[in-house]
Amino acid sequence: MFSKRLVLSQRGCRAAFFGLQNVQRGFATSSGPLLQKTAPLDPGLEMPQCDYEPEQYQGISFEHAKEVRKTYLNPALFSYYKEPVFICKGHMQWLWDSAGKRYLDLFAGIVTVSVGHCHPHVTKAAKDQLDKLWHTTNIYYHPTLHEYAELMASKLPGNLKVCYFVNSGSEANDMAIMMARAHTGNFDFLSLRNAYHGASPYTLGILAHSTWKLNVPVGFGYFQTMNPDVYQGPWGGANCRDSIAQTDRTCNCAAGQCMASKMYVDQLKDVLVHSTSKKVAGFIAEPIQAIDEDGVQKNCEVVGTYFLEELLQLKKEFPDVIGDVRGKGLMIGVEFVTDKESKTPLPPEKFVPIWEDCKDMGVLVGKGGLYGNVMRIKPPMCITKEDVDFGVAVIRTALSKYSHGK
């Protein structure tokens, strides 16, 4: 329930930093030229061209990786798909597996990759930082930390000007809970039912999703309230929305009572567009620089709206399978049902084959929702309308196969 603008996670940047360690591994097992292969496509489906050609993969085999995971890694780890993908390279919105097969990434590392995989500017900044210093501690001053904090503060509205950097989203939420309790002397927290906030000690208390809830003591003072479901909600659901697909929202709250008011949004846009800070704060700040320079926020608005419109057209073509399309910008959910009247969630044994077919045709999407029937779409911010056309065409093909096989 607390914004991560209070306690800031460096998850994506940290992952990019440690991902560079893979360059130092010299396990040469593959041979022959690396081809930009794609999964077999139906006639008329053509993957957009990519002007980047990755180097030949040299690393452990997929079979050996499976054995390593089974033997040496935490058994709680799980992977997507009946035949998991073995990703070895990424560039912007594209991923490649060890065999050279290319995928359009519409899930961005579970909503983590922002400006694109291995963005050239971010990659260069990371390498430059490794040449200067690998690690230090807060008991010493270091320029990068202070440059990044200043840059981050310049992007945040109002009094949100103090940064506390941690390592993950769970840790950010956990720290926010502890800080709020310590500062106010109050202990009760209110969160939404069916919501996920992390798996650290405090966040297990506000977490309210049976898939991730563990039967362990989490303390006291945690309360859950109704999730405002805009599709299947018991008090109006879709009737409470001001458009079929939410691309812009005018808040109806009392003046000054809602952080999402038009004045707030306009002020935030002004902060993002007209900030005067141009300092380069090491590689951890480079994604912010790339957002400004590449104009990807505007791209999210334009391409995201186009994506929603195309998915709404798909909903018209398959009204008894696609129950709802919702989202804003490039954060999109597509809910699958057995029929539009009952809104009964499409069961996993029927949804998963659609999802698997998308992967086989070269498109990676997530899945979620209370019943596991929602296609989660959150691509890197750099995708194009051409990518959207291909992604929607693949989903259409998978839905056609499902509809004909029912």
PDB file of N, CA and C in Angstrom, residues 3 6 13-14 26 124 146 148 150 157 176-177 198 263 282 305-306 366 371 374 384 396-398:
ATOM      1  N   SER A   3       3.887   3.539  -1.666  1.00  0.00           N
ATOM      2  CA  SER A   3       4.569   3.761  -2.940  1.00  0.00           C
ATOM      3  C   SER A   3       6.046   3.462  -2.809  1.00  0.00           C
ATOM      4  N   LEU A   6       8.831   5.951  -1.858  1.00  0.00           N
ATOM      5  CA  LEU A   6       9.325   6.193  -0.510  1.00  0.00           C
ATOM      6  C   LEU A   6      10.607   5.412  -0.276  1.00  0.00           C
ATOM      7  N   CYS A  13      18.317  -2.511 -12.082  1.00  0.00           N
ATOM      8  CA  CYS A  13      19.703  -2.082 -12.291  1.00  0.00           C
ATOM      9  C   CYS A  13      20.667  -3.094 -11.709  1.00  0.00           C
ATOM     10  N   ARG A  14      20.323  -3.636 -10.541  1.00  0.00           N
ATOM     11  CA  ARG A  14      21.199  -4.605  -9.896  1.00  0.00           C
ATOM     12  C   ARG A  14      21.296  -5.870 -10.738  1.00  0.00           C
ATOM     13  N   GLY A  26      33.450 -19.059 -19.560  1.00  0.00           N
ATOM     14  CA  GLY A  26      33.980 -19.560 -20.822  1.00  0.00           C
ATOM     15  C   GLY A  26      33.602 -20.986 -21.104  1.00  0.00           C
ATOM     16  N   LYS A 124      26.798   0.566 -21.626  1.00  0.00           N
ATOM     17  CA  LYS A 124      28.072   1.298 -21.596  1.00  0.00           C
ATOM     18  C   LYS A 124      28.322   1.895 -20.212  1.00  0.00           C
ATOM     19  N   HIS A 146      25.263   9.808  -4.784  1.00  0.00           N
ATOM     20  CA  HIS A 146      24.709  11.142  -4.567  1.00  0.00           C
ATOM     21  C   HIS A 146      24.166  11.749  -5.861  1.00  0.00           C
ATOM     22  N   TYR A 148      22.904   9.975  -8.314  1.00  0.00           N
ATOM     23  CA  TYR A 148      21.667   9.241  -8.594  1.00  0.00           C
ATOM     24  C   TYR A 148      20.525   9.740  -7.710  1.00  0.00           C
ATOM     25  N   GLU A 150      20.126  12.667  -6.362  1.00  0.00           N
ATOM     26  CA  GLU A 150      19.712  13.998  -6.813  1.00  0.00           C
ATOM     27  C   GLU A 150      18.860  13.901  -8.074  1.00  0.00           C
ATOM     28  N   PRO A 157       7.458  14.123  -7.450  1.00  0.00           N
ATOM     29  CA  PRO A 157       6.663  15.325  -7.156  1.00  0.00           C
ATOM     30  C   PRO A 157       6.648  15.671  -5.669  1.00  0.00           C
ATOM     31  N   ALA A 176       9.250   0.039   3.969  1.00  0.00           N
ATOM     32  CA  ALA A 176       8.221   1.077   4.079  1.00  0.00           C
ATOM     33  C   ALA A 176       7.287   0.797   5.251  1.00  0.00           C
ATOM     34  N   ILE A 177       6.923  -0.474   5.437  1.00  0.00           N
ATOM     35  CA  ILE A 177       6.050  -0.839   6.556  1.00  0.00           C
ATOM     36  C   ILE A 177       6.734  -0.538   7.885  1.00  0.00           C
ATOM     37  N   GLY A 198       5.037  -9.041  -2.081  1.00  0.00           N
ATOM     38  CA  GLY A 198       6.363  -9.551  -1.795  1.00  0.00           C
ATOM     39  C   GLY A 198       6.292 -10.752  -0.871  1.00  0.00           C
ATOM     40  N   MET A 263      -4.607  17.719 -11.661  1.00  0.00           N
ATOM     41  CA  MET A 263      -3.559  18.672 -11.310  1.00  0.00           C
ATOM     42  C   MET A 263      -2.261  17.940 -10.989  1.00  0.00           C
ATOM     43  N   GLY A 282      26.115   7.550 -12.958  1.00  0.00           N
ATOM     44  CA  GLY A 282      26.523   6.156 -13.063  1.00  0.00           C
ATOM     45  C   GLY A 282      25.480   5.325 -13.778  1.00  0.00           C
ATOM     46  N   THR A 305      -1.800   2.777 -26.171  1.00  0.00           N
ATOM     47  CA  THR A 305      -3.184   3.009 -26.599  1.00  0.00           C
ATOM     48  C   THR A 305      -3.501   2.195 -27.849  1.00  0.00           C
ATOM     49  N   TYR A 306      -2.566   2.158 -28.782  1.00  0.00           N
ATOM     50  CA  TYR A 306      -2.741   1.358 -29.999  1.00  0.00           C
ATOM     51  C   TYR A 306      -2.887  -0.120 -29.651  1.00  0.00           C
ATOM     52  N   GLY A 366       3.104 -12.925 -19.907  1.00  0.00           N
ATOM     53  CA  GLY A 366       2.937 -13.484 -18.581  1.00  0.00           C
ATOM     54  C   GLY A 366       1.527 -13.991 -18.373  1.00  0.00           C
ATOM     55  N   TYR A 371      -7.406 -16.413 -10.803  1.00  0.00           N
ATOM     56  CA  TYR A 371      -7.651 -17.763 -11.317  1.00  0.00           C
ATOM     57  C   TYR A 371      -6.643 -18.174 -12.384  1.00  0.00           C
ATOM     58  N   VAL A 374      -5.521 -14.578 -16.706  1.00  0.00           N
ATOM     59  CA  VAL A 374      -5.258 -13.248 -17.257  1.00  0.00           C
ATOM     60  C   VAL A 374      -3.900 -13.248 -17.944  1.00  0.00           C
ATOM     61  N   THR A 384       7.344  -1.167 -30.715  1.00  0.00           N
ATOM     62  CA  THR A 384       6.759  -0.367 -31.786  1.00  0.00           C
ATOM     63  C   THR A 384       5.374  -0.888 -32.154  1.00  0.00           C
ATOM     64  N   ARG A 396      -4.097 -13.879 -31.907  1.00  0.00           N
ATOM     65  CA  ARG A 396      -5.255 -14.220 -32.735  1.00  0.00           C
ATOM     66  C   ARG A 396      -5.141 -15.654 -33.265  1.00  0.00           C
ATOM     67  N   THR A 397      -3.954 -16.018 -33.734  1.00  0.00           N
ATOM     68  CA  THR A 397      -3.745 -17.368 -34.259  1.00  0.00           C
ATOM     69  C   THR A 397      -3.948 -18.410 -33.164  1.00  0.00           C
ATOM     70  N   ALA A 398      -3.423 -18.136 -31.973  1.00  0.00           N
ATOM     71  CA  ALA A 398      -3.584 -19.065 -30.856  1.00  0.00           C
ATOM     72  C   ALA A 398      -5.051 -19.195 -30.455  1.00  0.00           C
TER      73      ALA A 398
END
